[in-house]
Amino acid sequence: MISPIRWRVRTLKVHMMQTENSPVLIIGAGPVGLSLAMDLAQRGVQVIMVETRHRGEPPNVKCNHVSARTMEIFRRLGVAHKIRSSGLPEDYPHDVAYRTSFTGMELSRIPIPCRRDRFTDTAGPDGNWPTPEPPHRINQIYLEPILFKHVAALPNVKILNRTCIDDFTQDDAGVTAIGHHLDTGELVSIRCQYMVGCDGGRSETRKKIGAKLEGVDVVGRVQSTYIRAPELIKRLKVAPAWATFSLNPRRCGNVYAIDGKENWLIHNYLKEDETDFESVDRDWAIRQILGVGDDFQYEILTNEDWVGRRLVADKFRDRRVFICGDAAHLWIPMAGYGMNAGIADAMNLSWLLAAHLNGWASAGVLDAYERERKPITEQVSRFAMNHAIALQKEREAIPTGLEELSSDGDALRTRTGQKLYDLNVQQYCCAGLNFGYFYDASPMIAYDGETPPGYTMYQFTPSTVPGCRTPHIWLANGESLYDAMGDDYALLRANPSVDVSPLVREAKARGIPLRVVDINGEAAHHIYKEPLVLSRPDQHVAWRGHELPDDLSALLDLISGTIKEHA
């Protein structure tokens, strides 16, 4: 990470300076930085990463959800199986439950398949995803070590742990970053062509490039506590759940199962007038949320208090330096979309950087990163904030008779449970947020005048309108379309009689990686109305048509950043 005390470099007593050189320098080895490094390495780009933590030092207990879009990425990068095999026990329900307390009466439940049944249980609202990789519930303390181990073994990546970047300068040819090793004080100088700050919400990279966060500074505060309580699961009167919301007039909160056995993360949602994390007695609140008495024993492992925000940087780039993830945007972590949106940033930037560094695209391709990702970030952050506000209103209106043991109490619990289900199923079964968003102002997409279909958190319409996600289908031979497409541009051909050899030849002559994938079957003809669809390396539609365009050079110029987009 970048130290705010930049004069430290001049005061350290050192005997030598370590000098490194790499096309790309990544600041921060969390999930966003690791995913970026993984993808760049797979595309043949050498990377240096710096991270202030010790190798193997666990992250904070946060982000409990890997989205379907992110799992698709991990599938392409070769780690999806390892990730899906980790986290909660294979038979532990991934459901979201609503109760009067963790151990109290259940109001409703959103069924989500456990990892054992993820590909066979398709009955519920989260059971039939249009992708080879549905979402997976796993905490970052299990996810990040898998990613780190994979990246550390890649020959194109060098990780410098316990290293802090103190300052950096840019020139026309690259970036020079100066830092030091936290344990020895030894200076380190890293020369790179491009630098990416994946250094979190307090990003010094963001500050250094002059980017400012804009938006809503406080949407809500959460007193969050990571505990060990081996006896807690034994007190349940119903089946366990991955997430259990506790709603009663005394306190509202949420309990996440971390290991499915004894470790739990408890969110106590503070009220508007509770402006300090210690405004409420932590032990009292935990017991009210869990529904246990003073005799119940638990151990606090760490306090994980956080503030929900809706902040987006006013720029994501300064010349050769970029920011991704929490460095670029902060919001309420609805459905895990802080980390997942950060990984989406990284994948968008990665293929653009690789295209330029590998020589087949001009530096102009890099202009697409901010043009594409910043509007989506604004949009998704508003989804998250508005949903958080709606949930807050529900918590503030908990009826007093919710725990009453009577027919009136039963009826009230039924009504409240249905209302909570309807409000929250869109957050936890959020195909719209995964697959519905589109890039409508990109310099690298050939728009044809058709408006992309709208979407909500929950719903979307698969579409080949340029800028939309390339719709996934299963090919006639049972192969996933995305597996067949590979890492680069793919020309999807629904009519094999259409001659595409001129485009293939010209792309090859210019070094643009392109493969042709013939698609067939009922699903292909239902969704792919145009016989030809050109899909980008990030699985967004770049162009479509009934036949090749007359000016092939113009299309290839556009998708390689050589010229500006057509009006």
Coordinates of C-alpha atoms in Angstrom, one line a residue:
M1 CA 0.0 0.0 0.0
I2 CA 1.1 3.6 -0.4
S3 CA 2.2 5.3 2.7
P4 CA 0.8 8.8 3.4
I5 CA 4.1 9.7 5.0
R6 CA 6.2 10.2 1.9
W7 CA 9.1 11.8 3.5
R8 CA 9.8 8.5 5.2
V9 CA 11.9 7.4 2.2
R10 CA 14.5 10.1 3.0
T11 CA 14.8 9.2 6.7
L12 CA 15.1 5.4 6.5
K13 CA 18.6 4.0 7.3
V14 CA 19.2 1.5 4.6
H15 CA 22.2 -0.2 3.1
M16 CA 20.9 -0.9 -0.4
M17 CA 17.9 -0.5 -2.8
Q18 CA 16.0 -3.4 -4.4
T19 CA 15.3 -2.6 -8.0
E20 CA 12.5 -4.2 -10.0
N21 CA 11.0 -3.8 -13.4
S22 CA 7.7 -5.0 -14.8
P23 CA 5.1 -4.0 -17.4
V24 CA 2.4 -3.7 -14.7
L25 CA 2.6 -3.0 -10.9
I26 CA -0.4 -3.8 -8.8
I27 CA -0.7 -2.2 -5.3
G28 CA -2.7 -4.5 -3.0
A29 CA -3.1 -8.3 -3.0
G30 CA -6.7 -8.6 -2.0
P31 CA -9.2 -10.4 -4.2
V32 CA -9.4 -7.5 -6.7
G33 CA -5.6 -7.2 -7.1
L34 CA -5.1 -11.0 -7.2
S35 CA -7.8 -11.4 -9.9
L36 CA -6.2 -8.7 -11.9
A37 CA -2.8 -10.3 -11.6
M38 CA -4.2 -13.7 -12.5
D39 CA -5.9 -12.5 -15.7
L40 CA -2.9 -10.4 -16.8
A41 CA -0.6 -13.4 -16.3
Q42 CA -2.9 -15.7 -18.3
R43 CA -2.8 -13.1 -21.1
G44 CA 1.0 -13.2 -21.1
V45 CA 1.8 -10.0 -19.1
Q46 CA 4.4 -9.9 -16.4
V47 CA 3.2 -8.4 -13.1
I48 CA 4.7 -7.3 -9.8
M49 CA 2.4 -7.0 -6.8
V50 CA 3.1 -5.3 -3.5
E51 CA 1.2 -6.0 -0.3
T52 CA 1.8 -4.7 3.2
R53 CA 0.6 -7.9 4.9
H54 CA 2.7 -10.9 5.7
R55 CA 2.4 -13.8 3.2
G56 CA -0.5 -16.0 4.5
E57 CA -1.8 -13.3 6.8
P58 CA -5.6 -13.6 6.8
P59 CA -7.9 -10.8 5.6
N60 CA -10.7 -9.3 7.5
V61 CA -13.9 -11.3 7.8
K62 CA -15.9 -9.6 5.1
C63 CA -17.5 -10.3 1.7
N64 CA -19.5 -13.6 2.0
H65 CA -20.6 -13.9 -1.6
V66 CA -18.9 -14.6 -4.9
S67 CA -21.3 -13.6 -7.7
A68 CA -22.1 -15.7 -10.8
R69 CA -20.3 -13.2 -13.0
T70 CA -17.2 -13.5 -10.8
M71 CA -17.5 -17.3 -10.7
E72 CA -17.5 -17.2 -14.5
I73 CA -14.3 -15.3 -14.4
F74 CA -12.7 -17.8 -11.9
R75 CA -13.8 -20.7 -14.2
R76 CA -11.9 -19.1 -17.1
L77 CA -8.9 -18.6 -14.8
G78 CA -8.9 -22.2 -13.6
V79 CA -9.9 -21.7 -9.9
A80 CA -13.7 -22.0 -9.8
H81 CA -13.6 -25.7 -8.7
K82 CA -11.3 -25.0 -5.8
I83 CA -13.4 -22.0 -4.7
R84 CA -16.7 -23.9 -5.0
S85 CA -15.2 -26.8 -2.9
S86 CA -14.4 -24.4 -0.1
G87 CA -16.3 -22.4 2.5
L88 CA -19.2 -23.8 4.4
P89 CA -19.7 -27.6 4.7
E90 CA -21.0 -29.1 1.4
D91 CA -24.5 -29.8 2.9
Y92 CA -24.9 -26.5 4.9
P93 CA -27.8 -24.5 3.5
H94 CA -27.0 -21.3 1.7
D95 CA -30.5 -20.0 2.5
V96 CA -31.3 -16.6 3.8
A97 CA -33.7 -16.8 6.8
Y98 CA -35.8 -14.1 8.6
R99 CA -36.5 -14.8 12.3
T100 CA -37.5 -12.9 15.4
S101 CA -34.0 -13.7 16.6
F102 CA -31.3 -16.1 15.4
T103 CA -32.8 -18.8 17.7
G104 CA -36.4 -17.5 17.5
M105 CA -39.4 -18.0 15.3
E106 CA -38.9 -18.1 11.6
L107 CA -40.8 -15.6 9.5
S108 CA -39.7 -16.6 6.0
R109 CA -36.8 -18.1 4.1
I110 CA -35.2 -17.7 0.7
P111 CA -34.0 -21.1 -0.4
I112 CA -30.5 -21.2 -1.9
P113 CA -28.9 -24.6 -2.7
C114 CA -26.0 -25.8 -0.6
R115 CA -22.8 -26.3 -2.6
R116 CA -23.4 -30.0 -2.9
D117 CA -26.7 -29.4 -4.6
R118 CA -25.8 -26.2 -6.5
F119 CA -26.0 -27.8 -10.0
T120 CA -28.9 -30.2 -9.3
D121 CA -31.4 -28.2 -7.2
T122 CA -33.0 -25.8 -9.7
A123 CA -36.5 -25.4 -8.1
G124 CA -36.1 -22.2 -6.0
P125 CA -35.6 -18.6 -6.9
D126 CA -31.8 -19.0 -7.0
G127 CA -31.7 -22.4 -8.6
N128 CA -31.7 -21.9 -12.4
W129 CA -29.0 -19.4 -13.4
P130 CA -28.3 -18.9 -17.1
T131 CA -24.6 -19.6 -16.7
P132 CA -22.2 -22.6 -16.1
E133 CA -21.2 -21.0 -12.8
P134 CA -23.9 -19.9 -10.4
P135 CA -22.9 -17.8 -7.4
H136 CA -21.2 -19.3 -4.3
R137 CA -21.3 -18.3 -0.7
I138 CA -17.8 -18.2 0.8
N139 CA -16.2 -15.7 3.2
Q140 CA -13.1 -13.8 2.1
I141 CA -11.0 -15.6 4.7
Y142 CA -11.4 -18.8 2.7
L143 CA -11.5 -17.2 -0.8
E144 CA -8.4 -15.0 -0.6
P145 CA -5.9 -17.8 0.3
I146 CA -7.1 -19.8 -2.7
L147 CA -6.5 -16.9 -5.0
F148 CA -3.1 -16.0 -3.4
K149 CA -1.8 -19.6 -3.7
H150 CA -2.8 -19.7 -7.3
V151 CA -1.2 -16.4 -8.2
A152 CA 2.0 -17.1 -6.2
A153 CA 2.5 -20.1 -8.4
L154 CA 2.2 -18.2 -11.7
P155 CA 5.6 -17.6 -13.4
N156 CA 4.5 -14.2 -14.7
V157 CA 3.8 -12.8 -11.2
K158 CA 6.1 -11.7 -8.4
I159 CA 4.6 -10.8 -5.1
L160 CA 6.4 -8.5 -2.6
N161 CA 4.9 -9.0 0.8
R162 CA 5.5 -6.6 3.7
T163 CA 6.2 -3.9 1.1
C164 CA 4.8 -0.4 1.2
I165 CA 4.9 2.1 -1.7
D166 CA 5.6 5.6 -0.4
D167 CA 5.4 7.6 -3.6
F168 CA 5.4 7.4 -7.4
T169 CA 6.1 9.6 -10.4
Q170 CA 4.9 9.4 -14.0
D171 CA 6.6 10.2 -17.3
D172 CA 5.8 9.6 -20.9
A173 CA 7.3 6.1 -20.8
G174 CA 6.1 4.7 -17.5
V175 CA 5.8 5.0 -13.7
T176 CA 8.5 4.8 -11.1
A177 CA 7.3 3.8 -7.6
I178 CA 9.5 4.1 -4.5
G179 CA 8.8 2.2 -1.3
H180 CA 10.3 0.2 1.4
H181 CA 10.2 -3.2 3.1
L182 CA 8.3 -2.9 6.4
D183 CA 10.5 -5.4 8.3
T184 CA 14.0 -4.4 7.1
G185 CA 13.6 -0.8 6.0
E186 CA 15.3 -1.7 2.7
L187 CA 14.2 0.7 -0.1
V188 CA 12.6 -0.7 -3.2
S189 CA 12.3 1.0 -6.6
I190 CA 9.9 -0.4 -9.2
R191 CA 9.7 0.7 -12.8
C192 CA 6.6 -0.2 -14.7
Q193 CA 4.7 0.9 -17.8
Y194 CA 1.4 1.0 -15.9
M195 CA 0.4 0.9 -12.2
V196 CA -3.0 -0.1 -10.8
G197 CA -4.1 0.8 -7.3
C198 CA -6.2 -2.0 -5.7
D199 CA -5.4 -0.6 -2.3
G200 CA -8.8 -0.4 -0.7
G201 CA -11.1 2.3 0.6
R202 CA -8.3 4.3 2.1
S203 CA -6.4 4.2 -1.2
E204 CA -3.3 6.4 -1.3
T205 CA -3.1 5.7 -5.0
R206 CA -6.5 7.5 -5.4
K207 CA -5.3 10.4 -3.4
K208 CA -2.0 10.6 -5.3
I209 CA -3.7 10.8 -8.7
G210 CA -6.0 13.6 -7.4
A211 CA -9.3 11.5 -7.6
K212 CA -12.0 12.5 -5.1
L213 CA -14.8 10.4 -3.7
E214 CA -18.3 11.8 -4.4
G215 CA -21.7 10.8 -3.2
V216 CA -23.3 10.0 0.2
D217 CA -20.8 9.7 3.0
V218 CA -23.0 7.8 5.4
V219 CA -25.9 5.6 4.5
G220 CA -25.8 3.6 7.6
R221 CA -23.5 2.3 10.4
V222 CA -23.1 -1.3 11.5
Q223 CA -21.6 -2.6 14.7
S224 CA -20.1 -5.8 13.5
T225 CA -18.6 -8.5 15.6
Y226 CA -16.9 -11.8 14.6
I227 CA -17.5 -14.4 17.3
R228 CA -16.8 -18.0 18.2
A229 CA -19.8 -19.8 19.7
P230 CA -19.7 -23.6 19.3
E231 CA -23.0 -24.1 21.2
L232 CA -25.0 -21.6 19.1
I233 CA -26.1 -23.9 16.3
K234 CA -27.4 -26.4 18.8
R235 CA -30.0 -23.9 19.9
L236 CA -31.7 -23.6 16.5
K237 CA -35.3 -24.9 16.3
V238 CA -35.2 -24.9 12.5
A239 CA -32.6 -25.7 9.8
P240 CA -29.6 -23.4 9.8
A241 CA -29.0 -20.8 7.1
W242 CA -26.0 -19.0 5.6
A243 CA -27.5 -15.6 6.6
T244 CA -30.1 -15.1 9.3
F245 CA -31.8 -11.8 9.8
S246 CA -33.0 -11.1 13.3
L247 CA -36.0 -8.7 13.6
N248 CA -37.6 -7.8 16.9
P249 CA -38.5 -4.5 18.5
R250 CA -35.4 -4.5 20.7
R251 CA -32.7 -5.0 18.0
C252 CA -32.3 -5.9 14.4
G253 CA -29.3 -7.6 13.0
N254 CA -27.9 -10.3 10.8
V255 CA -25.8 -13.4 11.5
Y256 CA -23.6 -14.9 8.8
A257 CA -22.4 -18.5 9.2
I258 CA -18.6 -18.4 8.4
D259 CA -17.6 -22.0 8.9
G260 CA -21.0 -23.6 9.4
K261 CA -19.9 -24.8 12.8
E262 CA -18.8 -22.3 15.4
N263 CA -17.7 -19.0 13.8
W264 CA -20.3 -16.3 13.1
L265 CA -20.3 -12.7 11.9
I266 CA -23.0 -10.6 13.6
H267 CA -24.1 -7.3 12.1
N268 CA -26.0 -5.0 14.5
Y269 CA -27.6 -2.3 12.4
L270 CA -27.4 1.0 14.3
K271 CA -30.2 3.4 14.3
E272 CA -30.0 6.9 12.8
D273 CA -29.4 8.6 16.1
E274 CA -26.7 6.0 17.1
T275 CA -23.8 7.8 15.5
D276 CA -21.0 6.0 17.4
F277 CA -20.1 2.3 17.2
E278 CA -20.2 2.2 21.0
S279 CA -23.6 3.9 21.2
V280 CA -25.1 0.5 21.9
D281 CA -23.8 -2.0 24.4
R282 CA -22.2 -4.6 22.1
D283 CA -22.8 -7.6 24.4
W284 CA -26.5 -6.7 25.0
A285 CA -27.1 -6.2 21.2
I286 CA -25.5 -9.5 20.3
R287 CA -27.7 -11.4 22.8
Q288 CA -30.8 -9.7 21.5
I289 CA -29.9 -10.6 17.9
L290 CA -29.1 -14.2 18.9
G291 CA -32.0 -14.6 21.2
V292 CA -29.9 -15.9 24.1
G293 CA -29.7 -15.1 27.8
D294 CA -26.8 -13.9 30.0
D295 CA -25.7 -17.5 30.6
F296 CA -24.8 -18.1 27.0
Q297 CA -21.1 -18.0 26.4
Y298 CA -19.3 -16.7 23.3
E299 CA -15.9 -15.3 22.4
I300 CA -15.3 -12.1 20.5
L301 CA -12.6 -12.7 17.9
T302 CA -12.5 -9.3 16.3
N303 CA -14.7 -6.2 16.0
E304 CA -15.4 -5.5 12.3
D305 CA -17.5 -2.3 12.5
W306 CA -18.2 -0.5 9.3
V307 CA -19.9 2.5 7.7
G308 CA -22.1 2.0 4.7
R309 CA -21.5 4.6 2.0
R310 CA -22.3 5.5 -1.6
L311 CA -19.1 7.0 -2.9
V312 CA -17.6 6.9 -6.3
A313 CA -14.3 8.5 -7.4
D314 CA -14.6 11.3 -9.9
K315 CA -12.0 9.7 -12.1
F316 CA -10.5 6.2 -12.3
R317 CA -7.3 7.1 -14.0
D318 CA -4.5 9.6 -14.3
R319 CA -2.4 8.8 -17.4
R320 CA -0.6 5.6 -16.6
V321 CA -2.1 5.0 -13.2
F322 CA -5.5 3.4 -12.6
I323 CA -7.6 2.5 -9.6
C324 CA -9.9 -0.5 -9.1
G325 CA -12.3 -1.8 -6.5
D326 CA -12.8 0.0 -3.2
A327 CA -10.1 2.4 -4.3
A328 CA -12.6 3.6 -6.9
H329 CA -15.9 3.1 -5.2
L330 CA -17.4 2.4 -1.8
W331 CA -21.0 1.4 -1.0
I332 CA -23.2 -0.7 1.2
P333 CA -22.1 -4.3 0.6
M334 CA -25.4 -5.5 -0.6
A335 CA -25.1 -9.1 -2.1
G336 CA -21.3 -8.9 -1.9
Y337 CA -21.2 -6.4 -4.7
G338 CA -18.3 -4.4 -3.3
M339 CA -15.7 -7.1 -4.0
N340 CA -17.5 -8.4 -7.1
A341 CA -17.8 -5.0 -8.7
G342 CA -14.1 -4.5 -8.0
I343 CA -13.3 -7.8 -9.7
A344 CA -15.4 -6.6 -12.7
D345 CA -13.3 -3.4 -12.8
A346 CA -10.2 -5.5 -12.8
M347 CA -11.3 -7.8 -15.6
N348 CA -12.4 -4.8 -17.7
L349 CA -9.0 -3.1 -17.3
S350 CA -7.0 -6.3 -17.6
W351 CA -7.8 -7.3 -21.1
L352 CA -7.4 -3.6 -22.3
L353 CA -3.9 -3.4 -20.7
A354 CA -3.0 -6.8 -22.1
A355 CA -4.2 -5.9 -25.6
H356 CA -2.0 -2.8 -25.6
L357 CA 1.0 -4.4 -23.9
N358 CA 0.9 -7.4 -26.3
G359 CA 1.0 -5.0 -29.2
W360 CA -2.3 -5.5 -31.0
A361 CA -4.1 -2.5 -29.7
S362 CA -3.2 1.2 -29.4
A363 CA -3.0 3.0 -26.0
G364 CA -6.4 4.4 -27.0
V365 CA -8.0 1.2 -25.7
L366 CA -7.3 2.2 -22.2
D367 CA -9.7 5.1 -22.5
A368 CA -12.5 2.6 -22.5
Y369 CA -11.9 1.6 -18.8
E370 CA -13.3 4.7 -17.2
R371 CA -15.9 5.3 -19.9
E372 CA -17.3 1.9 -19.3
R373 CA -16.9 1.2 -15.6
K374 CA -17.6 4.5 -14.0
P375 CA -21.3 4.7 -15.2
I376 CA -21.9 1.1 -14.2
T377 CA -20.4 1.8 -10.7
E378 CA -22.7 4.8 -10.3
Q379 CA -25.7 2.7 -11.3
V380 CA -25.0 -0.3 -9.1
S381 CA -24.1 1.8 -6.1
R382 CA -27.5 3.5 -6.3
F383 CA -29.2 0.1 -6.5
A384 CA -27.3 -0.9 -3.3
M385 CA -28.1 2.3 -1.5
N386 CA -31.8 2.4 -2.4
H387 CA -32.1 -1.2 -1.2
A388 CA -30.3 -0.5 2.0
I389 CA -32.6 2.4 2.7
A390 CA -35.7 0.2 2.0
L391 CA -34.4 -2.4 4.5
Q392 CA -33.7 0.3 7.1
K393 CA -37.3 1.5 6.9
E394 CA -38.5 -2.1 7.5
R395 CA -36.2 -2.4 10.5
E396 CA -37.6 0.8 11.9
A397 CA -41.2 -0.4 11.6
I398 CA -41.0 -3.8 13.3
P399 CA -44.4 -4.3 14.8
T400 CA -44.6 -4.9 18.6
G401 CA -46.7 -8.0 18.3
L402 CA -44.3 -9.9 16.1
E403 CA -43.3 -12.3 19.0
E404 CA -46.8 -12.7 20.4
L405 CA -47.8 -16.4 20.8
S406 CA -51.4 -16.1 19.4
S407 CA -53.3 -16.4 16.1
D408 CA -52.9 -12.7 15.6
G409 CA -49.1 -13.1 16.2
D410 CA -49.1 -16.0 13.7
A411 CA -50.9 -13.8 11.1
L412 CA -48.5 -10.9 11.7
R413 CA -45.5 -13.1 11.3
T414 CA -46.9 -14.5 8.0
R415 CA -47.5 -11.1 6.6
T416 CA -44.1 -9.7 7.7
G417 CA -42.3 -12.8 6.5
Q418 CA -43.8 -12.5 3.0
K419 CA -43.0 -8.8 2.8
L420 CA -39.3 -9.5 3.8
Y421 CA -39.1 -12.3 1.2
D422 CA -40.4 -10.1 -1.6
L423 CA -38.1 -7.2 -0.7
N424 CA -35.0 -9.3 -0.3
V425 CA -35.2 -12.1 -2.9
Q426 CA -34.1 -9.6 -5.5
Q427 CA -30.9 -8.9 -3.6
Y428 CA -29.9 -12.5 -3.0
C429 CA -31.0 -13.9 -6.3
C430 CA -29.7 -11.0 -8.3
A431 CA -29.4 -12.2 -11.9
G432 CA -30.2 -8.7 -13.1
L433 CA -27.2 -7.2 -11.4
N434 CA -25.0 -10.0 -12.6
F435 CA -26.0 -10.1 -16.3
G436 CA -28.2 -7.1 -17.1
Y437 CA -25.9 -4.2 -17.1
F438 CA -24.5 -2.9 -20.4
Y439 CA -21.9 -0.4 -21.6
D440 CA -23.8 2.3 -23.6
A441 CA -21.0 4.9 -24.1
S442 CA -17.9 2.9 -24.9
P443 CA -15.3 4.0 -27.5
M444 CA -14.8 0.3 -28.5
I445 CA -18.3 -0.8 -29.3
A446 CA -20.1 -0.6 -32.6
Y447 CA -23.6 0.5 -31.6
D448 CA -26.4 0.0 -34.1
G449 CA -29.2 2.2 -32.7
E450 CA -31.1 -0.5 -30.7
T451 CA -31.6 0.3 -27.0
P452 CA -30.4 -2.4 -24.6
P453 CA -33.2 -3.9 -22.5
G454 CA -33.7 -2.6 -19.0
Y455 CA -33.0 -4.6 -15.9
T456 CA -33.5 -4.7 -12.2
M457 CA -31.5 -6.3 -9.4
Y458 CA -33.5 -9.5 -9.9
Q459 CA -34.4 -9.7 -13.6
F460 CA -32.8 -9.1 -17.0
T461 CA -33.4 -10.0 -20.6
P462 CA -30.5 -11.7 -22.5
S463 CA -29.7 -9.6 -25.5
T464 CA -27.1 -9.3 -28.3
V465 CA -27.5 -5.5 -28.4
P466 CA -23.9 -4.1 -28.6
G467 CA -22.7 -3.3 -25.1
C468 CA -24.7 -6.1 -23.4
R469 CA -23.3 -9.2 -21.9
T470 CA -22.8 -11.9 -24.5
P471 CA -25.7 -14.3 -23.7
H472 CA -24.5 -17.7 -22.5
I473 CA -25.9 -20.8 -24.0
W474 CA -25.0 -24.5 -24.0
L475 CA -23.8 -25.7 -27.3
A476 CA -25.2 -28.8 -29.0
N477 CA -22.2 -30.8 -27.9
G478 CA -22.9 -29.9 -24.2
E479 CA -20.0 -27.4 -24.0
S480 CA -20.4 -24.0 -22.4
L481 CA -20.3 -21.2 -24.9
Y482 CA -17.9 -19.3 -22.7
D483 CA -15.5 -22.2 -22.5
A484 CA -15.6 -22.4 -26.3
M485 CA -15.0 -18.6 -26.6
G486 CA -11.7 -18.6 -24.7
D487 CA -9.8 -15.5 -23.5
D488 CA -10.0 -13.2 -26.5
Y489 CA -12.3 -11.9 -29.2
A490 CA -14.8 -14.5 -30.4
L491 CA -16.9 -14.3 -33.6
L492 CA -20.1 -16.2 -32.8
R493 CA -21.7 -17.6 -36.0
A494 CA -25.3 -18.8 -35.9
N495 CA -25.3 -19.5 -39.6
P496 CA -22.3 -21.5 -40.7
S497 CA -22.9 -20.7 -44.4
V498 CA -21.9 -17.0 -43.7
D499 CA -18.3 -16.6 -45.0
V500 CA -16.2 -14.9 -42.2
S501 CA -12.8 -15.7 -43.6
P502 CA -12.0 -12.1 -44.7
L503 CA -12.4 -10.9 -41.1
V504 CA -10.4 -13.8 -39.8
R505 CA -7.5 -13.1 -42.2
E506 CA -7.4 -9.3 -41.6
A507 CA -7.5 -9.8 -37.8
K508 CA -4.7 -12.3 -38.0
A509 CA -2.6 -9.9 -40.2
R510 CA -3.0 -7.3 -37.5
G511 CA -2.3 -9.6 -34.6
I512 CA -5.8 -9.3 -33.1
P513 CA -6.6 -12.7 -31.4
L514 CA -9.9 -13.9 -32.8
R515 CA -11.6 -17.3 -33.0
V516 CA -14.8 -18.3 -34.7
V517 CA -17.3 -20.3 -32.7
D518 CA -20.2 -21.8 -34.5
I519 CA -23.3 -21.8 -32.3
N520 CA -26.3 -24.0 -32.9
G521 CA -29.4 -25.4 -31.3
E522 CA -32.7 -23.9 -30.3
A523 CA -31.3 -21.6 -27.6
A524 CA -28.8 -20.1 -30.1
H525 CA -31.5 -19.3 -32.7
H526 CA -33.9 -18.0 -30.0
I527 CA -31.4 -15.4 -28.6
Y528 CA -28.9 -14.8 -31.4
K529 CA -31.2 -13.3 -34.1
E530 CA -28.2 -11.9 -36.1
P531 CA -26.1 -14.6 -37.7
L532 CA -22.9 -12.9 -36.5
V533 CA -22.0 -11.5 -33.1
L534 CA -18.6 -10.4 -32.1
S535 CA -17.9 -10.9 -28.4
R536 CA -15.1 -9.1 -26.5
P537 CA -12.6 -10.8 -24.2
D538 CA -14.8 -9.6 -21.2
Q539 CA -17.9 -11.3 -22.7
H540 CA -19.7 -8.1 -23.9
V541 CA -21.0 -7.7 -27.4
A542 CA -18.7 -5.5 -29.5
W543 CA -20.6 -5.8 -32.9
R544 CA -23.3 -7.8 -34.6
G545 CA -24.7 -8.2 -38.1
H546 CA -26.3 -10.4 -40.7
E547 CA -23.1 -10.3 -42.7
L548 CA -19.6 -8.9 -42.4
P549 CA -19.4 -5.1 -42.7
D550 CA -18.1 -3.6 -45.9
D551 CA -15.3 -1.8 -44.1
L552 CA -13.5 -4.5 -42.1
S553 CA -10.6 -2.2 -41.3
A554 CA -12.9 0.3 -39.6
L555 CA -14.4 -2.4 -37.4
L556 CA -10.9 -3.8 -36.4
D557 CA -9.7 -0.2 -35.8
L558 CA -12.7 0.3 -33.5
I559 CA -12.2 -2.8 -31.4
S560 CA -8.5 -2.3 -31.1
G561 CA -8.7 1.4 -30.0
T562 CA -7.0 2.7 -33.2
I563 CA -9.8 5.2 -34.0
K564 CA -12.5 6.9 -32.1
E565 CA -16.0 5.4 -32.0
H566 CA -18.4 6.2 -34.8
A567 CA -21.0 8.8 -34.1

